[in-house]
Coordinates of C-alpha atoms in Angstrom, one line a residue:
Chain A
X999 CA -22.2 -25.6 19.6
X1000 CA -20.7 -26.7 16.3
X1001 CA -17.3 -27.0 16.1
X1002 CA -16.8 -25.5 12.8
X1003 CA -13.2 -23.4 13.7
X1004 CA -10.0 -24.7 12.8
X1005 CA -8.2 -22.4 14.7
X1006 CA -6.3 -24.3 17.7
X1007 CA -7.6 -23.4 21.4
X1008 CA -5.7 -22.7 24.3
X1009 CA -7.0 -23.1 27.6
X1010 CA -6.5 -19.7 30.1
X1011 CA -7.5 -19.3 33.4
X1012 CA -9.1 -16.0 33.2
X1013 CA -9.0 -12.8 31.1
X1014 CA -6.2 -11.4 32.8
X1015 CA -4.1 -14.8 31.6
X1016 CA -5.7 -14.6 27.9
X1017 CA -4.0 -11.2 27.5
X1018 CA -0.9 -11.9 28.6
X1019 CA -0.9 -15.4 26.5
X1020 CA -1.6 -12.9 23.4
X1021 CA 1.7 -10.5 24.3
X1022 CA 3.9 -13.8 25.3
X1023 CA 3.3 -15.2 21.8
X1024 CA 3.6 -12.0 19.7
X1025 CA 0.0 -12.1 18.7
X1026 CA -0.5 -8.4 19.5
X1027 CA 0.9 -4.9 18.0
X1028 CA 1.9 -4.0 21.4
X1029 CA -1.7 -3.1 22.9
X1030 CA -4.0 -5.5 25.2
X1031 CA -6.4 -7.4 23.2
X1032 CA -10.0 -8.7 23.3
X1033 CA -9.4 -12.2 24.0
X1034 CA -11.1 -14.2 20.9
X1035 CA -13.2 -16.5 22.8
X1036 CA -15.1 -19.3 19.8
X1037 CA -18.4 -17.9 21.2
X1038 CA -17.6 -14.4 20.1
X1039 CA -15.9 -15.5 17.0
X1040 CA -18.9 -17.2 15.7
X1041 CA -21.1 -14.4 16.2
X1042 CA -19.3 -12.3 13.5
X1043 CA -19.2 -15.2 11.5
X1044 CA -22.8 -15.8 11.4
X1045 CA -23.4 -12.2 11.4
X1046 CA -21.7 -11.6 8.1
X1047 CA -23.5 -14.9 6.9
X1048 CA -19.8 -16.4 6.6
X1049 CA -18.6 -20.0 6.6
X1050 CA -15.1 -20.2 8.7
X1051 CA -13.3 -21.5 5.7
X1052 CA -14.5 -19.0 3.1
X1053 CA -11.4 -17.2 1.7
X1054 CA -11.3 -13.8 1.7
X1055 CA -8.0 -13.0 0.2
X1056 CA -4.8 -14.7 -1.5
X1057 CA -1.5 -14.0 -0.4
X1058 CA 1.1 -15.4 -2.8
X1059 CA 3.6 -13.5 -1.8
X1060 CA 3.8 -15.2 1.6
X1061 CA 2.3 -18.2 0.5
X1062 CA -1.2 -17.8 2.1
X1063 CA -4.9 -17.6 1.9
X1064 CA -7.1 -15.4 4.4
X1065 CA -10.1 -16.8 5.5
X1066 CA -13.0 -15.5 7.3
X1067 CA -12.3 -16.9 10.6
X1068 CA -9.1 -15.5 10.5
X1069 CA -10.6 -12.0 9.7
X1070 CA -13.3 -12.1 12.6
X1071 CA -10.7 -13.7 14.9
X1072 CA -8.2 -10.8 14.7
X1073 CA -11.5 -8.3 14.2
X1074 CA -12.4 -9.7 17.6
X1075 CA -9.0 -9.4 18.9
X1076 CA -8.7 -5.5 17.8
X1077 CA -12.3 -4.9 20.0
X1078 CA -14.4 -4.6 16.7
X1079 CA -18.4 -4.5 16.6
X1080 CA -19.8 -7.7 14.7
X1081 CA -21.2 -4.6 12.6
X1082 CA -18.1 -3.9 11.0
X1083 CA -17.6 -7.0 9.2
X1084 CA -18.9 -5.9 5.8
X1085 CA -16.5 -3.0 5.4
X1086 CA -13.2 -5.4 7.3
X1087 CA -14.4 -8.0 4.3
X1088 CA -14.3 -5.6 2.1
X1089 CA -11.0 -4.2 2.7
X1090 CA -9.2 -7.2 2.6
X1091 CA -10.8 -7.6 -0.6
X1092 CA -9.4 -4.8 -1.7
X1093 CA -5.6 -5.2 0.0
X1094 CA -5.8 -8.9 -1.8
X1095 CA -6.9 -7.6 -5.1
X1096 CA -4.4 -8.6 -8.0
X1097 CA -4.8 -5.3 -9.1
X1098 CA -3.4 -4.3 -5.7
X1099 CA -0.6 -6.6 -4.3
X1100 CA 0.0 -6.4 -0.8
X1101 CA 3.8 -7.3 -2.4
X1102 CA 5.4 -4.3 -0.1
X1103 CA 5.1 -5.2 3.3
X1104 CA 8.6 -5.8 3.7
X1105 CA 9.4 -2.3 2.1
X1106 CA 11.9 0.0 3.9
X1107 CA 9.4 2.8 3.1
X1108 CA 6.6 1.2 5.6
X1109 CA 4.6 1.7 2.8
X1110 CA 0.9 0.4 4.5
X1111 CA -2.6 0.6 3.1
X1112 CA -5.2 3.0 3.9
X1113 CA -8.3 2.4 4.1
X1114 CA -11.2 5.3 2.8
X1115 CA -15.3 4.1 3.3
X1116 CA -17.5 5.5 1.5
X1117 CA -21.3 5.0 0.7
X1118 CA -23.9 5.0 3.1
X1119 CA -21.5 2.4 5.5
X1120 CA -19.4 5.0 6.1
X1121 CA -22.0 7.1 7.3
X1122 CA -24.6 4.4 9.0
X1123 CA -21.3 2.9 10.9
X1124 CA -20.0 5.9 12.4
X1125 CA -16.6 6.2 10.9
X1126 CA -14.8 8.9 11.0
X1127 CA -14.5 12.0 8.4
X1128 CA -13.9 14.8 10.8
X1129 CA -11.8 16.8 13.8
X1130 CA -8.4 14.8 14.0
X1131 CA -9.0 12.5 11.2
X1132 CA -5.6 10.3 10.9
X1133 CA -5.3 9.1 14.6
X1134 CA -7.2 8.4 17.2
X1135 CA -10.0 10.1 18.0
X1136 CA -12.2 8.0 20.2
X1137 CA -14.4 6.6 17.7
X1138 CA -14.7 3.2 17.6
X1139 CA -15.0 1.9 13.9
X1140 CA -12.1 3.8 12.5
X1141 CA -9.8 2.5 15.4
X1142 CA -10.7 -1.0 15.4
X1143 CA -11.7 -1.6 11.3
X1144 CA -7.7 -0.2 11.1
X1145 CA -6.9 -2.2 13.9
X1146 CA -8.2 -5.5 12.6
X1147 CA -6.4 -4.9 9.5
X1148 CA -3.1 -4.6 10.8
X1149 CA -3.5 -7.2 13.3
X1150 CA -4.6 -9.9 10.4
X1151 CA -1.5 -9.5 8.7
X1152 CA 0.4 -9.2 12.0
X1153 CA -0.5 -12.8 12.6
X1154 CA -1.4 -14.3 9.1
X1155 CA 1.6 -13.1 6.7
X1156 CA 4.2 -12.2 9.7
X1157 CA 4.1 -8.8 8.7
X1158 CA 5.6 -7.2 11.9
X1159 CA 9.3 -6.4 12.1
X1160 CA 10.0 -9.7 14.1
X1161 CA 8.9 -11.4 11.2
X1162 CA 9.1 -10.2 7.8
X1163 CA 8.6 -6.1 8.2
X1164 CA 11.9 -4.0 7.2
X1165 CA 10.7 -0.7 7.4
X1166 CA 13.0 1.5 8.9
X1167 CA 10.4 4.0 10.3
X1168 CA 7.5 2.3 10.4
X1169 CA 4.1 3.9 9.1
X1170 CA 2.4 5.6 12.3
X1171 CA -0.9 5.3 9.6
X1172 CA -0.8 1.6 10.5
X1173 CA -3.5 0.7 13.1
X1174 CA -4.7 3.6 12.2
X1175 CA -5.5 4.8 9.0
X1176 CA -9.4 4.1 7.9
X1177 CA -11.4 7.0 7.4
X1178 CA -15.2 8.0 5.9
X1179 CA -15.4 10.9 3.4
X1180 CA -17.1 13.6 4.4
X1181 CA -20.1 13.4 1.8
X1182 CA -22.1 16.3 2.5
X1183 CA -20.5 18.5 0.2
X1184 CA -21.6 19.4 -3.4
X1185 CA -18.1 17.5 -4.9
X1186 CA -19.0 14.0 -5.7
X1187 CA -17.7 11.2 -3.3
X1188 CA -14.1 9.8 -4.5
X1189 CA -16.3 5.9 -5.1
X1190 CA -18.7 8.4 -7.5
X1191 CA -15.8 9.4 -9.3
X1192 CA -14.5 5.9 -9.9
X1193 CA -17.7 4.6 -11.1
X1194 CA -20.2 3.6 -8.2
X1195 CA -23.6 4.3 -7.3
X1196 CA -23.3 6.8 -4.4
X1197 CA -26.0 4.5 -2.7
X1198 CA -22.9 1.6 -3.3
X1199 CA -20.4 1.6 -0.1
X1200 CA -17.3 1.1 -1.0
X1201 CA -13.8 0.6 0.8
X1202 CA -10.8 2.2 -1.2
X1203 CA -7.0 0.9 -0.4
X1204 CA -4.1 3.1 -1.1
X1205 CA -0.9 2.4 0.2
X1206 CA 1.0 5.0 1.7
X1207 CA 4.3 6.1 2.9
X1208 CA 4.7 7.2 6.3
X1209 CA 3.2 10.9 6.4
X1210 CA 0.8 12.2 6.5
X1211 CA 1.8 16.2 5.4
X1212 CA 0.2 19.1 6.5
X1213 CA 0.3 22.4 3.8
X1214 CA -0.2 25.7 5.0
X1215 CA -2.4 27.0 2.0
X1216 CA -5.0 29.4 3.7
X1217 CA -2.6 32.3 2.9
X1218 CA -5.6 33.4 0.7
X1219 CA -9.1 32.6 -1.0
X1220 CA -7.7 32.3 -4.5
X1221 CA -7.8 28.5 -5.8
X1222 CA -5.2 28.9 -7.6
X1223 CA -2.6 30.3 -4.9
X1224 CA -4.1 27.6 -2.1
X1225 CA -2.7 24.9 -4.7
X1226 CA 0.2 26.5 -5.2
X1227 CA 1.4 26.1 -1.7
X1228 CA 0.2 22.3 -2.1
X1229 CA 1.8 21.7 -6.0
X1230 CA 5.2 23.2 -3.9
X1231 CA 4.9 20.6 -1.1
X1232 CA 4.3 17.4 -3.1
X1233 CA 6.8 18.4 -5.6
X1234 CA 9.6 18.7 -3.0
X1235 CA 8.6 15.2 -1.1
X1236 CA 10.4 12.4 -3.1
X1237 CA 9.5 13.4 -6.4
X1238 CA 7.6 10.3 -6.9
X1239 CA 4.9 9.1 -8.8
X1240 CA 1.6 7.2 -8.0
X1241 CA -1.8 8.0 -6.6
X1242 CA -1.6 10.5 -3.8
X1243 CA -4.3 11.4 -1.7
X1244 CA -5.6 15.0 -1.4
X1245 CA -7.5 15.3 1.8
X1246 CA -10.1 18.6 1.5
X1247 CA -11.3 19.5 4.4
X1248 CA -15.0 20.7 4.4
X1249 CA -14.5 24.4 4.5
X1250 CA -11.5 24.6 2.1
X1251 CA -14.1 21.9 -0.3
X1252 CA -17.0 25.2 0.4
X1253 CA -13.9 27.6 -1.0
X1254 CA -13.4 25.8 -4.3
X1255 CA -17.2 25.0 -4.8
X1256 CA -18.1 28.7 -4.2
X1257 CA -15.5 29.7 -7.0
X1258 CA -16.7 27.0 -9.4
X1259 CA -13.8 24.7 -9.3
X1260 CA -14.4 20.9 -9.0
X1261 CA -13.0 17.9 -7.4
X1262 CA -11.5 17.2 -11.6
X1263 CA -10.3 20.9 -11.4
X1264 CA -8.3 20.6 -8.4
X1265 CA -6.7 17.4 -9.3
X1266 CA -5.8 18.8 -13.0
X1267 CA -4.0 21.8 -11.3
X1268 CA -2.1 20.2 -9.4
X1269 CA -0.9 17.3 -12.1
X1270 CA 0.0 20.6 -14.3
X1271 CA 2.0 22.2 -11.5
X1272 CA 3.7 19.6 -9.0
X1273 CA 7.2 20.3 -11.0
X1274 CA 10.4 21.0 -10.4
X1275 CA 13.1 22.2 -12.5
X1276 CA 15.5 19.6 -14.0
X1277 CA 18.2 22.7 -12.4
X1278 CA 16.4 21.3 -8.9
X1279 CA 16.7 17.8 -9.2
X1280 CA 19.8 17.8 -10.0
X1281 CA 21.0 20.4 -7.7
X1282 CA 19.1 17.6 -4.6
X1283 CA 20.4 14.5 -6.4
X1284 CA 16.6 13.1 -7.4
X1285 CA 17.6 13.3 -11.4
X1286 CA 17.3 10.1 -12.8
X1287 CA 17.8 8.8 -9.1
X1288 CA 14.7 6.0 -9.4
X1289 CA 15.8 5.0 -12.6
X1290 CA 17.3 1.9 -13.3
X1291 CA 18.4 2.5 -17.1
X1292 CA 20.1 6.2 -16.5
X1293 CA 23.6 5.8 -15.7
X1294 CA 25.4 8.5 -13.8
X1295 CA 23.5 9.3 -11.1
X1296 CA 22.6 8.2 -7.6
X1297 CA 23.8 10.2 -4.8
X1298 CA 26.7 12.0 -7.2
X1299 CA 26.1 15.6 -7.7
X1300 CA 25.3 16.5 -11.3
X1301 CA 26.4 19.5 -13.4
X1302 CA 23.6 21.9 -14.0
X1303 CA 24.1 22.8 -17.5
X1304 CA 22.7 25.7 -19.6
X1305 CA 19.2 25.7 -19.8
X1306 CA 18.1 23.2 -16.9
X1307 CA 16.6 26.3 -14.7
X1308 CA 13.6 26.4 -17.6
X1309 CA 12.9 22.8 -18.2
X1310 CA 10.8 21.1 -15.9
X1311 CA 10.4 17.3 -15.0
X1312 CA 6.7 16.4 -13.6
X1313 CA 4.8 14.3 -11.0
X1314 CA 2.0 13.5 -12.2
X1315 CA 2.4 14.2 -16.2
X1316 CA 3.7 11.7 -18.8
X1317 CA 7.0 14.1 -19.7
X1318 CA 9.5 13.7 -21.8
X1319 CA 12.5 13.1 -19.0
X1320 CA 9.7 10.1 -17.6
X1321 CA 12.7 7.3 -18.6
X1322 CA 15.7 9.6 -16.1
X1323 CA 13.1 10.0 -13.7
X1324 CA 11.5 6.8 -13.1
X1325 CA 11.6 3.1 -13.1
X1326 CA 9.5 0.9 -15.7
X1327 CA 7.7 -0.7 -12.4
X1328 CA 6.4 3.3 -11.4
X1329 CA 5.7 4.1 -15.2
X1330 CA 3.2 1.4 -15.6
X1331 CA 1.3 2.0 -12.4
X1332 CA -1.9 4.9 -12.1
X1333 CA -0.8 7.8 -11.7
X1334 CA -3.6 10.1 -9.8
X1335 CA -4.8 12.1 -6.8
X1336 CA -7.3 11.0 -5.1
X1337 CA -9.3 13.8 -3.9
X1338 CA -11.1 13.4 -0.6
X1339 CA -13.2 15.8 1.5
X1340 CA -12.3 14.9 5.1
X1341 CA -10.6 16.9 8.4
X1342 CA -11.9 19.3 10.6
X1343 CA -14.1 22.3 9.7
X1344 CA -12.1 24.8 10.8
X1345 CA -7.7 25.6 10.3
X1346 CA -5.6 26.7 7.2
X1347 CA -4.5 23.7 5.8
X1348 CA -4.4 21.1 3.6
X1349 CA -3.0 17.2 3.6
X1350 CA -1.5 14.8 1.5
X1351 CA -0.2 11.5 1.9
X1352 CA 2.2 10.0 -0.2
X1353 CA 1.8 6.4 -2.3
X1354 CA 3.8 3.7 -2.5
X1355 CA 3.7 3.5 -6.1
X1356 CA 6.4 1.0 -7.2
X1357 CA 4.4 -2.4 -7.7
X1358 CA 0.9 -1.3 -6.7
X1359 CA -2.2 0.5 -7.7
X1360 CA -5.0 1.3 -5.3
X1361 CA -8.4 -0.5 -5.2
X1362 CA -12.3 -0.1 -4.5
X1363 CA -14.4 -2.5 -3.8
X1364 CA -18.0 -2.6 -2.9
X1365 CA -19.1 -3.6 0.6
X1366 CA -21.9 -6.0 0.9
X1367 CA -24.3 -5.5 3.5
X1368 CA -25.0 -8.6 5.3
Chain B
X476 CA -10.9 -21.4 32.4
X477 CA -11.4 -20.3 29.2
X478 CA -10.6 -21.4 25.5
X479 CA -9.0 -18.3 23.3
X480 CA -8.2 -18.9 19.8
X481 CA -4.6 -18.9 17.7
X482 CA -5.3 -16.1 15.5
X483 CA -2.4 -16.9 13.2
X484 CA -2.9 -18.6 9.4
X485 CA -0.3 -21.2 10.8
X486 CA 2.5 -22.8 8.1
X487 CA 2.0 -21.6 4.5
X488 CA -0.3 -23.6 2.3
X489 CA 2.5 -25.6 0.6
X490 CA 1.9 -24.3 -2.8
X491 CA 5.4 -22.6 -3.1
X492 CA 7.9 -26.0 -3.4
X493 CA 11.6 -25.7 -3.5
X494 CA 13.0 -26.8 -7.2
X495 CA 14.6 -30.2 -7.5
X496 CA 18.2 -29.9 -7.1
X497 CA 20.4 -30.1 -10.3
X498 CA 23.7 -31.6 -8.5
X499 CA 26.3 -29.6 -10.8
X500 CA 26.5 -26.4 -12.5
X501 CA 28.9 -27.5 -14.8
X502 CA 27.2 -27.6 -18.7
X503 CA 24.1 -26.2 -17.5
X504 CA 22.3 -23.6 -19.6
X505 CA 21.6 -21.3 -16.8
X506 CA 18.6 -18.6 -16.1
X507 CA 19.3 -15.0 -15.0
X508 CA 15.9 -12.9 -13.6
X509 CA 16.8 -9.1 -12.5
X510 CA 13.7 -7.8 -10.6
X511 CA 14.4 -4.8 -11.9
X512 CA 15.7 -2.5 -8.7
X513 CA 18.6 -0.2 -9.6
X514 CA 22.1 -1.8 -9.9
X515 CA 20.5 -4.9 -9.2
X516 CA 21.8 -6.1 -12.7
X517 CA 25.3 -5.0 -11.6
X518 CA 25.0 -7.3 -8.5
X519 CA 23.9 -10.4 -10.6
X520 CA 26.0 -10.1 -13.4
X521 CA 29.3 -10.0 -10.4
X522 CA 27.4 -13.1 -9.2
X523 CA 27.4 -14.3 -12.5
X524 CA 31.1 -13.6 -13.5
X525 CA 32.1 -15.3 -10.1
X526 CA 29.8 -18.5 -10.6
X527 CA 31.9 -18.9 -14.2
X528 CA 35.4 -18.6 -12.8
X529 CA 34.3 -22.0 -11.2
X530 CA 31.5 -23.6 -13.6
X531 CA 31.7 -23.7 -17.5
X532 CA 27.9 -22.8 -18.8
X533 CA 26.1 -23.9 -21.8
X534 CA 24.3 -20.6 -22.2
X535 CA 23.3 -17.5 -19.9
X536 CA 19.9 -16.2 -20.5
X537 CA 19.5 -12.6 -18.7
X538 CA 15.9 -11.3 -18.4
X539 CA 13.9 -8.4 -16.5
X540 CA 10.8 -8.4 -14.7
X541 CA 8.9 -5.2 -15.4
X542 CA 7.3 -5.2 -11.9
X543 CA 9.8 -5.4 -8.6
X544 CA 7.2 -6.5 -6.4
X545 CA 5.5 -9.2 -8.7
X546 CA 6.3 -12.6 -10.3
X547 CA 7.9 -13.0 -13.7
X548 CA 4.9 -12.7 -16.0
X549 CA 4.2 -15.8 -17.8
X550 CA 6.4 -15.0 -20.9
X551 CA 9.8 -14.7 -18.9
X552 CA 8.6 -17.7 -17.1
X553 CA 7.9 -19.8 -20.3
X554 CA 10.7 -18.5 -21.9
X555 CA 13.3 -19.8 -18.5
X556 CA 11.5 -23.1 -18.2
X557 CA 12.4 -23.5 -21.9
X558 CA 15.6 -22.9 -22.2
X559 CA 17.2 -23.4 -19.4
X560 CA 18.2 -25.8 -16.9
X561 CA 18.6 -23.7 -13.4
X562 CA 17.5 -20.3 -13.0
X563 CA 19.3 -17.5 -10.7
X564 CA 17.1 -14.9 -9.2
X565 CA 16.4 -13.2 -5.9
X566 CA 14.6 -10.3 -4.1
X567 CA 16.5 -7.3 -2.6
X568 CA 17.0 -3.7 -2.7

């Protein structure tokens, strides 16, 4: 064979010692590992018609460039399919993107990305868009595509809390978090509504706090009053702006379509209704709490005066307390909900997960096929 | 035996080089980037205020980033490299 990795070899005496190297070294999230043997290594490579040295992605902020063998190394490691490297190129494309900045890993939020597939990969590959969506659920691509991701960073930017990680919770979506939309609905795919072909897969990154939140909204039929109970729920989380997620699940998606209301519909509702009332914030000690140029604030309880029970601040929509409420860094990033059919056919709620929406925005890119 | 691969990107490529040393602070026009986090300017500015009790500065030139998590965009960065002789700035929350 050619020896065409740069990666150094260590010499094991059997499987059972390859694991064990991998958990001696801190190469692992804390789970066994498919030992990356050259042999198996190459096979993605040449699979995915990559060279070893190819970059993939650029990490200023820790001073280093992914490659392709480091992708299919860790891919290997997390007990991919050689299958999956399209969509695992794809989405460290999209976590390397300028436009997305992998610049929070060391955020005490544990802000970390997920990943949503869409396009006929999604499909074809098996991931998952259904019953117990966020964890997981025996299938193999979701697992291990989430997997890989978190193990490349794990071992290529020492994002793990030995190394550089300071979140205090940790993100439980981590190693876990890469789902397909459920496309069989009438609602366009969330990659249709951001411009692509629906025949075009695509992977979508959004970072995201720790979450996700389940929202009681079955209480009736009515789109409005199913919202309502959602609007409520993301309006008293942080009070934070960026692009959320709004996971639909099929039969709630089959409720909307039925009463005319689209994927744009739901979104608009909410960004007119996720408020709360300037009386509110201050009252919880969130007014002006992630701003940097109001003074008077932060943890010190503020007078409600006359008139603060009727005027609202808002999540989503530019308003006119925007400067009290938020920092320049959150003002100049998208603010959005990403809507997205996935879940289990049957139960009374809704899900959102927060962003992280300090420094980045999220990204789609296309997948290649090989 | 088997051969298993390191799976790690090993040291960082280098690029990022630690600025030549300027020996004293004394006479120096100095550079002052806030990343923009909340009281952060309030931290730097008590740096500052220490730093002059012992050092006599031509000039003190205090800029913002807009973005926390990224670099200084070029104009900040053309602007410190201009005008100053050392630079102060740092990442923290």
């Amino acid at each position: 064979m050619v020896d065409r990795l740069t990666a150094d070899r260590i010499s094991v005496e059997n499987l059972d010692a390859a694991m064990e190297l991998y958990f001696e070294r801190g190469w692992t999230d804390g789970l066994p590992v498919v030992p990356p043997t050259e042999m198996k290594v190459m096979e993605f490579l040449d699979y995915a018609g990559l060279e070893p040295g190819r970059p993939l992605g650029d990490v200023p902020e820790r001073d280093r460039v992914i490659t392709a063998e480091h992708l299919a190394i860790n891919a290997v490691m997390a007990g991919c399919k050689k299958e999956y490297m399209p969509v695992l190129v794809a989405s460290v494309e999209a976590i390397c993107h300028p436009d997305f900045r992998f610049n929070h890993m060391a955020t005490l939020g544990s802000a970390w990305p997920m990943l949503i597939v869409n396009g006929p990969m999604g499909r074809d590959l098996g991931f998952n868009s259904g019953m117990y969506l966020l964890s997981s659920a025996g299938n193999r691509p979701s697992s291990t595509v989430a997997r890989a991701i978190s193990l490349l960073f794990w071992n290529c930017t020492e994002s793990r809390p030995d190394g550089i990680q300071r979140g205090q919770f940790g993100n439980p979506g981590r190693g876990h978090y890469c789902i397909a939309e459920n496309e069989e609905t009438s609602w366009d795919p969330l990659h249709v509504m951001l411009g692509f072909d629906r025949e075009q897969s695509t992977v979508t990154a959004v970072s995201t706090y720790p979450g996700p939140y389940q929202v009681y909204c079955q209480r009736t039929a009515n789109p409005e009053l199913m919202l309502d109970s959602m609007a409520d729920a993301i309006s008293t989380y942080d009070f934070y702006r960026g692009t959320y997620i709004l996971l639909v699940p099929p039969h709630f998606a089959e409720l909307f379509i039925q009463r005319g209301w689209s994927k744009h519909d739901v979104r608009r509702y909410l960004m007119d209704n996720c408020k709360r009332s300037v009386a509110d914030l201050k009252r919880r000690g969130l007014w002006g709490l992630h701003s940097s140029e109001y003074d008077g604030f932060a943890g010190v309880a503020q007078a409600v005066q006359p008139g603060d029970e009727d005027r609202y601040a808002y999540v989503f929509k530019p308003h006119e307390y925007d400067r009290i409420m938020f920092d320049d860094t959150t003002l100049l990033r998208r603010s959005d909900i990403y809507v997205v059919v996935g879940g289990g056919n049957a139960g009374p709620r809704l899900c959102f997960l927060a962003p992280y929406g300090v420094s980045t925005d999220p990204m789609t890119v296309a997948v290649h096929p090989v | 035996m088997i051969e298993v691969l390191n799976p790690t990107a090993g040291p960082a490529t280098g690029k990022i080089m630690m600025a030549e040393r300027t020996g004293t602070l004394d006479g120096l026009r100095l550079g002052v980037i806030w990343n923009g986090r909340p009281y952060g300017d309030r931290v730097i500015n008590s740096v500052i205020d220490l730093l002059r009790q012992k050092y006599s500065f031509e000039s003190v030139t205090f800029r913002k980033k807009p973005f926390i998590g990224n670099v200084a965009p070029a104009s900040i960065r053309d602007e410190i490299v201009e005008s100053c002789d050392a630079v102060i700035t740092g990442i923290g929350d």
